[in-house]
mmCIF file of C-alpha atoms and ligand atoms in Angstrom:
data_model
loop_
_atom_site.group_PDB
_atom_site.id
_atom_site.type_symbol
_atom_site.label_atom_id
_atom_site.label_comp_id
_atom_site.label_asym_id
_atom_site.label_seq_id
_atom_site.Cartn_x
_atom_site.Cartn_y
_atom_site.Cartn_z
ATOM 1 C CA MET A 1 122.805 123.834 18.083
ATOM 2 C CA ILE A 2 121.775 123.261 21.480
ATOM 3 C CA PRO A 3 120.300 120.446 22.943
ATOM 4 C CA ILE A 4 116.884 121.568 24.677
ATOM 5 C CA LYS A 5 116.199 120.566 28.432
ATOM 6 C CA ARG A 6 112.548 121.938 28.850
ATOM 7 C CA LEU A 7 109.802 122.760 26.541
ATOM 8 C CA GLY A 8 106.214 123.887 27.497
ATOM 9 C CA ILE A 9 103.292 122.329 25.883
ATOM 10 C CA LEU A 10 99.580 123.915 25.654
ATOM 11 C CA THR A 11 96.473 122.547 23.978
ATOM 12 C CA GLY A 12 94.311 125.724 22.983
ATOM 13 C CA GLY A 13 91.048 126.206 20.662
ATOM 14 C CA GLY A 14 88.336 123.692 20.644
ATOM 15 C CA ASP A 15 89.145 120.440 22.952
ATOM 16 C CA ALA A 16 88.817 116.968 20.754
ATOM 17 C CA PRO A 17 89.395 113.285 21.225
ATOM 18 C CA GLY A 18 93.035 112.841 21.830
ATOM 19 C CA LEU A 19 94.316 115.182 22.865
ATOM 20 C CA ASN A 20 95.043 113.826 25.734
ATOM 21 C CA ALA A 21 97.059 111.662 23.862
ATOM 22 C CA VAL A 22 99.469 113.941 22.169
ATOM 23 C CA ILE A 23 100.042 115.452 25.490
ATOM 24 C CA ARG A 24 100.915 111.432 26.922
ATOM 25 C CA ALA A 25 103.254 111.072 24.042
ATOM 26 C CA VAL A 26 104.748 114.021 24.079
ATOM 27 C CA VAL A 27 105.828 114.193 27.599
ATOM 28 C CA LYS A 28 106.708 110.453 27.492
ATOM 29 C CA SER A 29 108.977 110.864 24.493
ATOM 30 C CA ALA A 30 110.831 113.969 25.380
ATOM 31 C CA THR A 31 111.044 112.670 29.077
ATOM 32 C CA ASN A 32 112.588 109.659 27.966
ATOM 33 C CA ALA A 33 115.101 111.781 25.236
ATOM 34 C CA GLY A 34 115.867 113.880 28.529
ATOM 35 C CA ILE A 35 114.255 116.940 27.686
ATOM 36 C CA GLU A 36 111.650 118.481 31.330
ATOM 37 C CA CYS A 37 108.064 118.994 29.871
ATOM 38 C CA VAL A 38 106.029 121.822 31.833
ATOM 39 C CA GLY A 39 101.962 121.716 30.777
ATOM 40 C CA LEU A 40 100.434 125.098 30.412
ATOM 41 C CA GLU A 41 97.326 125.643 31.302
ATOM 42 C CA ASP A 42 94.182 126.850 29.347
ATOM 43 C CA SER A 43 96.505 127.850 26.433
ATOM 44 C CA PHE A 44 98.535 130.964 25.799
ATOM 45 C CA ASP A 45 97.070 131.927 29.530
ATOM 46 C CA GLY A 46 99.239 129.962 30.695
ATOM 47 C CA LEU A 47 102.211 131.815 29.796
ATOM 48 C CA LEU A 48 100.819 134.955 31.467
ATOM 49 C CA ASP A 49 102.096 133.421 34.832
ATOM 50 C CA PRO A 50 104.535 130.855 36.008
ATOM 51 C CA SER A 51 102.204 129.708 38.588
ATOM 52 C CA ARG A 52 99.393 128.216 35.773
ATOM 53 C CA SER A 53 101.697 126.100 35.044
ATOM 54 C CA ARG A 54 102.988 122.550 36.082
ATOM 55 C CA VAL A 55 105.367 120.220 35.157
ATOM 56 C CA LEU A 56 104.578 116.482 33.449
ATOM 57 C CA THR A 57 106.109 113.342 34.625
ATOM 58 C CA PRO A 58 104.900 110.426 32.804
ATOM 59 C CA ARG A 59 103.997 109.254 36.179
ATOM 60 C CA ASP A 60 101.177 112.634 35.357
ATOM 61 C CA VAL A 61 100.199 110.913 32.221
ATOM 62 C CA THR A 62 99.690 107.625 32.798
ATOM 63 C CA GLY A 63 95.842 106.707 32.164
ATOM 64 C CA ILE A 64 95.152 109.324 30.028
ATOM 65 C CA LEU A 65 95.309 107.921 26.353
ATOM 66 C CA ARG A 66 91.872 107.204 26.317
ATOM 67 C CA LEU A 67 90.066 109.999 27.742
ATOM 68 C CA GLY A 68 88.885 113.444 25.976
ATOM 69 C CA GLY A 69 89.192 116.616 26.873
ATOM 70 C CA THR A 70 92.726 118.316 27.767
ATOM 71 C CA ILE A 71 93.795 117.873 31.518
ATOM 72 C CA LEU A 72 95.563 120.942 30.417
ATOM 73 C CA GLY A 73 92.572 123.136 30.034
ATOM 74 C CA THR A 74 91.530 125.343 26.615
ATOM 75 C CA ARG A 75 90.419 128.567 25.875
ATOM 76 C CA ASN A 76 88.688 129.270 22.643
ATOM 77 C CA THR A 77 87.944 132.593 22.767
ATOM 78 C CA GLY A 78 89.969 134.287 19.860
ATOM 79 C CA ASN A 79 93.105 136.110 19.450
ATOM 80 C CA PRO A 80 93.385 138.003 22.712
ATOM 81 C CA LEU A 81 97.645 138.972 21.496
ATOM 82 C CA ASP A 82 97.382 142.603 21.653
ATOM 83 C CA GLY A 83 94.918 143.156 24.809
ATOM 84 C CA ILE A 84 96.495 144.177 28.230
ATOM 85 C CA VAL A 85 95.920 141.727 30.964
ATOM 86 C CA SER A 86 96.714 141.743 35.154
ATOM 87 C CA THR A 87 99.148 139.678 35.943
ATOM 88 C CA SER A 88 101.089 139.725 38.704
ATOM 89 C CA ASP A 89 103.640 142.179 38.429
ATOM 90 C CA GLY A 90 101.042 144.760 37.106
ATOM 91 C CA PRO A 91 99.088 145.188 33.989
ATOM 92 C CA ARG A 92 100.645 143.584 30.525
ATOM 93 C CA VAL A 93 99.944 143.669 26.870
ATOM 94 C CA TYR A 94 99.150 139.907 26.361
ATOM 95 C CA SER A 95 102.044 138.958 24.131
ATOM 96 C CA ASP A 96 105.107 140.715 25.288
ATOM 97 C CA ARG A 97 104.218 138.924 28.879
ATOM 98 C CA VAL A 98 103.585 135.281 27.150
ATOM 99 C CA VAL A 99 107.248 136.080 25.494
ATOM 100 C CA GLU A 100 109.012 137.520 29.362
ATOM 101 C CA THR A 101 106.972 134.120 30.927
ATOM 102 C CA PHE A 102 108.564 131.693 28.051
ATOM 103 C CA HIS A 103 111.873 132.900 28.889
ATOM 104 C CA ALA A 104 112.048 133.470 32.833
ATOM 105 C CA MET A 105 110.542 129.838 32.879
ATOM 106 C CA GLY A 106 113.594 128.676 31.380
ATOM 107 C CA LEU A 107 111.391 126.924 28.323
ATOM 108 C CA GLY A 108 113.986 125.668 25.216
ATOM 109 C CA ALA A 109 110.698 125.180 22.989
ATOM 110 C CA LEU A 110 106.536 125.148 22.831
ATOM 111 C CA VAL A 111 104.130 122.220 21.458
ATOM 112 C CA VAL A 112 101.198 124.208 20.680
ATOM 113 C CA ILE A 113 98.298 122.280 19.766
ATOM 114 C CA GLY A 114 95.885 123.207 18.227
ATOM 115 C CA GLY A 115 93.211 124.213 15.238
ATOM 116 C CA ASP A 116 93.420 126.946 12.862
ATOM 117 C CA GLY A 117 93.085 130.026 15.720
ATOM 118 C CA THR A 118 95.646 128.752 17.764
ATOM 119 C CA LEU A 119 98.352 127.542 15.403
ATOM 120 C CA THR A 120 98.217 131.105 13.471
ATOM 121 C CA ILE A 121 98.313 132.566 17.102
ATOM 122 C CA ALA A 122 101.657 130.097 17.913
ATOM 123 C CA HIS A 123 103.108 131.278 14.054
ATOM 124 C CA ARG A 124 103.332 135.317 15.488
ATOM 125 C CA PHE A 125 104.858 134.118 18.462
ATOM 126 C CA SER A 126 106.997 131.768 16.282
ATOM 127 C CA SER A 127 108.233 135.026 14.331
ATOM 128 C CA ARG A 128 108.697 136.453 17.645
ATOM 129 C CA GLY A 129 111.714 134.026 18.432
ATOM 130 C CA ILE A 130 109.918 131.702 20.555
ATOM 131 C CA PRO A 131 110.783 128.129 18.866
ATOM 132 C CA ILE A 132 107.879 126.849 17.646
ATOM 133 C CA VAL A 133 106.439 123.134 17.013
ATOM 134 C CA GLY A 134 102.344 123.114 15.806
ATOM 135 C CA VAL A 135 100.154 119.434 16.451
ATOM 136 C CA PRO A 136 96.803 120.179 14.514
ATOM 137 C CA LYS A 137 93.860 119.262 16.637
ATOM 138 C CA THR A 138 89.933 119.380 15.022
ATOM 139 C CA ILE A 139 86.999 117.455 15.056
ATOM 140 C CA ASP A 140 86.749 119.715 11.411
ATOM 141 C CA ASN A 141 89.346 118.645 9.674
ATOM 142 C CA ASP A 142 90.218 121.353 7.964
ATOM 143 C CA ILE A 143 93.572 122.289 8.491
ATOM 144 C CA VAL A 144 94.937 122.884 5.339
ATOM 145 C CA GLY A 145 98.762 120.753 4.664
ATOM 146 C CA THR A 146 97.430 117.591 6.454
ATOM 147 C CA THR A 147 94.760 115.315 5.305
ATOM 148 C CA ASP A 148 93.363 114.481 8.623
ATOM 149 C CA CYS A 149 94.212 115.616 12.418
ATOM 150 C CA PHE A 150 93.099 113.215 15.709
ATOM 151 C CA GLY A 151 89.813 113.973 17.211
ATOM 152 C CA PHE A 152 87.468 113.800 13.345
ATOM 153 C CA GLU A 153 87.349 110.211 13.399
ATOM 154 C CA SER A 154 86.164 110.062 16.417
ATOM 155 C CA ALA A 155 83.331 112.684 15.666
ATOM 156 C CA VAL A 156 82.687 110.761 12.542
ATOM 157 C CA ALA A 157 81.959 107.422 14.925
ATOM 158 C CA PHE A 158 79.692 109.154 16.763
ATOM 159 C CA ALA A 159 78.090 110.740 14.132
ATOM 160 C CA THR A 160 77.274 107.908 12.105
ATOM 161 C CA ASP A 161 76.431 105.410 15.024
ATOM 162 C CA ALA A 162 73.858 108.323 15.606
ATOM 163 C CA ILE A 163 72.422 108.108 12.279
ATOM 164 C CA ASP A 164 72.009 104.107 12.820
ATOM 165 C CA ARG A 165 69.974 105.026 15.873
ATOM 166 C CA LEU A 166 68.146 107.723 14.054
ATOM 167 C CA HIS A 167 67.555 105.275 10.547
ATOM 168 C CA THR A 168 65.536 102.971 12.909
ATOM 169 C CA THR A 169 63.028 104.966 14.009
ATOM 170 C CA ALA A 170 63.082 106.959 10.889
ATOM 171 C CA GLU A 171 61.605 103.205 9.404
ATOM 172 C CA ALA A 172 59.516 102.563 11.919
ATOM 173 C CA HIS A 173 57.226 106.044 11.724
ATOM 174 C CA LYS A 174 58.244 106.799 7.564
ATOM 175 C CA ARG A 175 59.543 109.812 8.750
ATOM 176 C CA ILE A 176 62.183 112.473 7.382
ATOM 177 C CA LEU A 177 64.919 113.506 10.157
ATOM 178 C CA VAL A 178 67.593 115.786 9.480
ATOM 179 C CA VAL A 179 70.738 115.507 11.741
ATOM 180 C CA GLU A 180 72.884 118.726 12.331
ATOM 181 C CA VAL A 181 76.767 118.160 12.485
ATOM 182 C CA MET A 182 79.555 120.182 13.216
ATOM 183 C CA GLY A 183 82.546 121.061 10.955
ATOM 184 C CA ARG A 184 82.310 124.650 10.849
ATOM 185 C CA TYR A 185 82.883 125.889 6.928
ATOM 186 C CA ALA A 186 83.891 122.589 5.523
ATOM 187 C CA GLY A 187 81.548 119.567 5.000
ATOM 188 C CA TRP A 188 83.498 117.234 6.015
ATOM 189 C CA ILE A 189 82.316 115.413 8.184
ATOM 190 C CA ALA A 190 78.593 115.460 6.611
ATOM 191 C CA LEU A 191 80.231 114.108 3.708
ATOM 192 C CA HIS A 192 81.732 111.231 5.950
ATOM 193 C CA SER A 193 79.436 110.626 8.793
ATOM 194 C CA GLY A 194 76.581 110.869 5.368
ATOM 195 C CA VAL A 195 78.592 108.211 3.277
ATOM 196 C CA ALA A 196 79.181 106.014 6.314
ATOM 197 C CA GLY A 197 75.389 106.348 7.962
ATOM 198 C CA GLY A 198 73.567 105.797 4.500
ATOM 199 C CA ALA A 199 72.426 109.386 4.495
ATOM 200 C CA ASP A 200 69.730 110.224 1.371
ATOM 201 C CA ALA A 201 70.646 114.181 1.560
ATOM 202 C CA ILE A 202 74.029 115.450 2.511
ATOM 203 C CA LEU A 203 74.094 119.544 2.412
ATOM 204 C CA ILE A 204 77.262 120.926 2.330
ATOM 205 C CA PRO A 205 79.136 124.047 2.839
ATOM 206 C CA GLU A 206 80.949 123.643 -0.555
ATOM 207 C CA ILE A 207 77.677 123.303 -2.445
ATOM 208 C CA PRO A 208 74.892 125.289 -1.819
ATOM 209 C CA PHE A 209 71.255 123.222 -1.772
ATOM 210 C CA ASP A 210 68.157 124.331 -3.079
ATOM 211 C CA LEU A 211 65.765 122.505 -0.861
ATOM 212 C CA SER A 212 63.408 121.908 -3.556
ATOM 213 C CA ARG A 213 66.051 119.213 -5.507
ATOM 214 C CA VAL A 214 66.450 117.326 -1.791
ATOM 215 C CA ALA A 215 62.613 116.833 -1.510
ATOM 216 C CA ASP A 216 62.451 115.345 -5.105
ATOM 217 C CA ARG A 217 64.751 113.121 -4.033
ATOM 218 C CA LEU A 218 63.265 112.023 -0.863
ATOM 219 C CA LEU A 219 59.974 112.083 -2.682
ATOM 220 C CA GLU A 220 61.400 109.442 -5.278
ATOM 221 C CA ARG A 221 62.300 107.161 -2.349
ATOM 222 C CA ASP A 222 58.633 106.994 -1.140
ATOM 223 C CA ARG A 223 57.826 106.162 -4.747
ATOM 224 C CA TRP A 224 59.576 102.628 -4.495
ATOM 225 C CA GLY A 225 58.424 102.041 -1.449
ATOM 226 C CA ALA A 226 61.405 103.437 1.141
ATOM 227 C CA ARG A 227 59.079 105.753 2.920
ATOM 228 C CA PHE A 228 61.875 107.244 5.525
ATOM 229 C CA SER A 229 65.041 109.106 5.040
ATOM 230 C CA ILE A 230 67.743 110.705 6.638
ATOM 231 C CA THR A 231 69.225 114.297 5.819
ATOM 232 C CA VAL A 232 72.876 115.402 7.401
ATOM 233 C CA VAL A 233 73.822 118.927 7.312
ATOM 234 C CA ALA A 234 76.695 120.227 7.915
ATOM 235 C CA GLU A 235 76.064 123.986 10.108
ATOM 236 C CA GLY A 236 78.111 126.060 8.183
ATOM 237 C CA ALA A 237 75.869 124.615 5.022
ATOM 238 C CA PHE A 238 73.102 127.470 3.406
ATOM 239 C CA PRO A 239 70.928 127.672 0.573
ATOM 240 C CA THR A 240 71.795 129.341 -2.947
ATOM 241 C CA GLY A 241 71.740 132.885 -2.043
ATOM 242 C CA GLY A 242 71.035 132.468 1.074
ATOM 243 C CA LYS A 243 73.683 132.726 4.692
ATOM 244 C CA VAL A 244 74.400 130.450 7.017
ATOM 245 C CA ALA A 245 72.498 130.246 9.982
ATOM 246 C CA LEU A 246 74.013 131.658 13.751
ATOM 247 C CA LEU A 247 73.117 130.899 16.832
ATOM 248 C CA GLU A 248 75.573 134.042 17.816
ATOM 249 C CA GLU A 249 77.117 136.650 16.145
ATOM 250 C CA ALA A 250 80.872 137.109 15.931
ATOM 251 C CA HIS A 251 81.609 139.982 18.737
ATOM 252 C CA GLY A 252 84.621 140.458 21.372
ATOM 253 C CA GLY A 253 87.417 138.055 20.402
ATOM 254 C CA HIS A 254 84.784 135.621 19.861
ATOM 255 C CA VAL A 255 83.652 133.981 16.015
ATOM 256 C CA GLU A 256 80.850 133.745 15.009
ATOM 257 C CA ARG A 257 78.813 130.467 16.303
ATOM 258 C CA LEU A 258 77.449 128.071 13.663
ATOM 259 C CA GLY A 259 73.780 126.436 14.235
ATOM 260 C CA GLY A 260 70.613 126.151 13.495
ATOM 261 C CA ILE A 261 70.397 125.003 9.593
ATOM 262 C CA GLY A 262 69.085 121.647 10.783
ATOM 263 C CA ALA A 263 65.967 122.561 12.035
ATOM 264 C CA ARG A 264 65.173 125.417 8.985
ATOM 265 C CA VAL A 265 65.189 122.105 6.453
ATOM 266 C CA CYS A 266 63.502 119.845 8.839
ATOM 267 C CA GLU A 267 60.913 122.518 8.683
ATOM 268 C CA GLU A 268 61.244 123.374 5.056
ATOM 269 C CA LEU A 269 61.226 119.474 3.959
ATOM 270 C CA ALA A 270 58.282 119.137 5.795
ATOM 271 C CA ARG A 271 56.097 121.494 3.296
ATOM 272 C CA LEU A 272 57.364 120.343 0.339
ATOM 273 C CA THR A 273 57.392 117.198 0.898
ATOM 274 C CA GLY A 274 54.448 116.883 3.195
ATOM 275 C CA LYS A 275 55.734 114.129 5.496
ATOM 276 C CA GLU A 276 56.506 114.248 9.215
ATOM 277 C CA THR A 277 59.939 115.733 9.660
ATOM 278 C CA ARG A 278 62.320 115.610 13.245
ATOM 279 C CA SER A 279 65.143 117.506 13.974
ATOM 280 C CA VAL A 280 68.432 116.512 16.055
ATOM 281 C CA VAL A 281 71.520 118.805 16.180
ATOM 282 C CA LEU A 282 74.276 116.290 17.628
ATOM 283 C CA GLY A 283 76.361 119.401 18.820
ATOM 284 C CA HIS A 284 78.844 118.791 21.795
ATOM 285 C CA LEU A 285 77.973 115.262 21.536
ATOM 286 C CA GLN A 286 80.635 115.105 18.363
ATOM 287 C CA ARG A 287 83.343 116.519 20.788
ATOM 288 C CA GLY A 288 83.111 114.409 24.102
ATOM 289 C CA GLY A 289 84.156 110.802 24.825
ATOM 290 C CA SER A 290 87.467 108.498 24.066
ATOM 291 C CA PRO A 291 89.076 108.987 21.101
ATOM 292 C CA THR A 292 88.590 106.433 18.897
ATOM 293 C CA SER A 293 91.692 104.003 18.156
ATOM 294 C CA ILE A 294 92.547 105.590 14.915
ATOM 295 C CA ASP A 295 92.791 108.966 16.991
ATOM 296 C CA ARG A 296 94.546 107.371 19.869
ATOM 297 C CA VAL A 297 97.157 106.562 17.094
ATOM 298 C CA LEU A 298 97.400 109.153 15.382
ATOM 299 C CA ALA A 299 97.712 111.309 18.031
ATOM 300 C CA THR A 300 100.172 109.549 19.624
ATOM 301 C CA ARG A 301 102.377 109.884 16.361
ATOM 302 C CA PHE A 302 101.678 113.460 15.833
ATOM 303 C CA GLY A 303 102.859 113.638 19.449
ATOM 304 C CA CYS A 304 106.144 112.053 19.012
ATOM 305 C CA LYS A 305 107.012 113.737 15.891
ATOM 306 C CA ALA A 306 107.031 116.738 17.558
ATOM 307 C CA VAL A 307 109.581 115.816 20.222
ATOM 308 C CA GLU A 308 111.565 114.957 17.304
ATOM 309 C CA LEU A 309 111.180 118.158 16.012
ATOM 310 C CA VAL A 310 112.147 120.130 19.181
ATOM 311 C CA ARG A 311 115.237 117.904 19.244
ATOM 312 C CA VAL A 312 116.733 118.467 15.921
ATOM 313 C CA GLY A 313 115.588 122.149 16.100
ATOM 314 C CA GLN A 314 113.171 122.483 13.165
ATOM 315 C CA PHE A 315 110.929 125.225 14.673
ATOM 316 C CA GLY A 316 108.445 126.678 12.602
ATOM 317 C CA MET A 317 106.814 123.702 11.288
ATOM 318 C CA MET A 318 103.681 122.130 12.658
ATOM 319 C CA VAL A 319 103.224 118.107 12.033
ATOM 320 C CA ALA A 320 101.013 116.648 9.018
ATOM 321 C CA PHE A 321 99.959 113.114 8.244
ATOM 322 C CA ALA A 322 100.778 112.661 4.691
ATOM 323 C CA PRO A 323 99.823 108.940 4.017
ATOM 324 C CA PRO A 324 102.033 107.003 5.246
ATOM 325 C CA ASP A 325 104.523 109.504 6.429
ATOM 326 C CA ILE A 326 103.967 111.866 9.456
ATOM 327 C CA VAL A 327 105.890 114.946 7.923
ATOM 328 C CA ALA A 328 106.724 118.490 8.808
ATOM 329 C CA ARG A 329 104.755 121.844 7.249
ATOM 330 C CA PRO A 330 105.702 125.656 7.725
ATOM 331 C CA LEU A 331 103.525 127.573 9.799
ATOM 332 C CA ALA A 332 103.502 130.031 7.400
ATOM 333 C CA ASP A 333 102.475 127.262 4.671
ATOM 334 C CA VAL A 334 99.113 126.326 6.753
ATOM 335 C CA VAL A 335 97.591 129.300 8.913
ATOM 336 C CA GLY A 336 94.799 131.576 7.907
ATOM 337 C CA ARG A 337 93.565 128.871 5.278
ATOM 338 C CA THR A 338 90.511 126.450 5.284
ATOM 339 C CA LYS A 339 90.606 122.951 3.747
ATOM 340 C CA THR A 340 87.145 122.667 2.120
ATOM 341 C CA VAL A 341 85.686 119.346 0.420
ATOM 342 C CA PRO A 342 87.284 119.511 -3.159
ATOM 343 C CA MET A 343 84.409 119.353 -6.414
ATOM 344 C CA ASP A 344 86.153 116.179 -7.233
ATOM 345 C CA SER A 345 86.906 114.621 -4.021
ATOM 346 C CA ASP A 346 86.644 110.774 -4.934
ATOM 347 C CA LEU A 347 84.530 110.673 -1.627
ATOM 348 C CA LEU A 348 82.071 113.523 -2.664
ATOM 349 C CA LEU A 349 81.866 111.920 -6.284
ATOM 350 C CA ALA A 350 81.361 108.458 -5.129
ATOM 351 C CA ALA A 351 78.429 109.970 -2.939
ATOM 352 C CA LYS A 352 76.443 111.213 -5.960
ATOM 353 C CA ALA A 353 77.378 107.720 -8.066
ATOM 354 C CA LEU A 354 74.863 106.105 -5.472
ATOM 355 C CA GLY A 355 72.184 109.211 -5.987
ATOM 356 C CA ILE A 356 73.303 110.890 -2.877
ATOM 357 C CA THR A 357 71.347 114.407 -3.509
ATOM 358 C CA PHE A 358 73.719 117.315 -2.103
ATOM 359 C CA GLY A 359 70.615 119.576 -3.172
ATOM 360 C CA GLU A 360 72.518 120.744 -6.482
HETATM 361 O O1 F6P B 401 86.135 123.905 15.649
HETATM 362 C C1 F6P B 401 85.419 122.593 16.600
HETATM 363 C C2 F6P B 401 83.852 122.969 16.343
HETATM 364 O O2 F6P B 401 83.269 122.054 17.199
HETATM 365 C C3 F6P B 401 83.015 123.437 15.251
HETATM 366 O O3 F6P B 401 82.690 122.689 14.761
HETATM 367 C C4 F6P B 401 82.056 124.450 16.023
HETATM 368 O O4 F6P B 401 81.432 124.949 14.683
HETATM 369 C C5 F6P B 401 82.807 125.062 17.033
HETATM 370 O O5 F6P B 401 84.199 124.251 17.613
HETATM 371 C C6 F6P B 401 82.297 124.940 18.444
HETATM 372 O O6 F6P B 401 82.473 126.397 18.581
HETATM 373 P P1 F6P B 401 82.400 126.005 20.488
HETATM 374 O O7 F6P B 401 82.614 124.817 21.151
HETATM 375 O O8 F6P B 401 83.207 127.433 20.510
HETATM 376 O O9 F6P B 401 80.684 126.316 20.906
#
């Protein structure tokens, strides 16, 4: 095995708190092991031209552990692999150019930090011979093969704090407050923040809902004197027989943008209960700001494990959390799938045992 002397690192897809913590861990642990790190800007675009990259030293990553966002920039525009791009050497097929620049820059490995979309692209480059280690990232926690992704806990902590704040105003005005959270086609953020925030109803994509069931439950609370309530709705939740709410259809390499279900649920619950209702969309606030301590630790462990895999030449793998260990899983086994909330999830059953309705 030829020891790797230089690795590239990039961040792709939507940002998540903890990306900088991974970058820091990779740069520090790689440098300490005698491997030079090159930061690639704006996901795989950083490999379209060497001018879109820079060497990262421990000095460059000092102080970024607690910062949200990513110092490398990111890109969330679907799969660009087959498109033609203009480069300093003329027009090129995107994926060919990435492979060409990777070799021209003398890189021996690539650490790709991203969600399912980015890891799927990474897997394709892996089959074209680029030695890749993936690091799973998403606030949605929907990546198969890892119990947790960094960013998820930070998003849940933010949403829980928001629900706490909404509780006091809901109670003061005896209103129904509907909170729309992110998560794409998985209900993890809604389930965790709903339980942590003491919600009365939680609507998730895994369980199509019937709002008359939700209204019955909220009116029952009124009868026992709790004349306010909180309903948490995942952006991908939808009514039985209905469809997800979209802000934008998929187009030209962009995936569809979910959103708007909170307002619909709010309007319908007002009609069904006769109560005053209000809705709030937490949106990108869930992705911004500092990672929690748990996410900083997970991101740091992921970054160090990724460098360990580079050092031992274990490529085509994704680092993953299998408590209490950080392990390696083949990218081929995890990409292109979505980890949704199983119906026998302990937390789901606990929520039901508490009397939280899922609109079933
Ligand atoms: O995957 C993370 C996520 O924040 C989803 O929860 C959300 O649906 C999507 O990204 C939003 O993407 P964008 O930043 O492109 O609006």
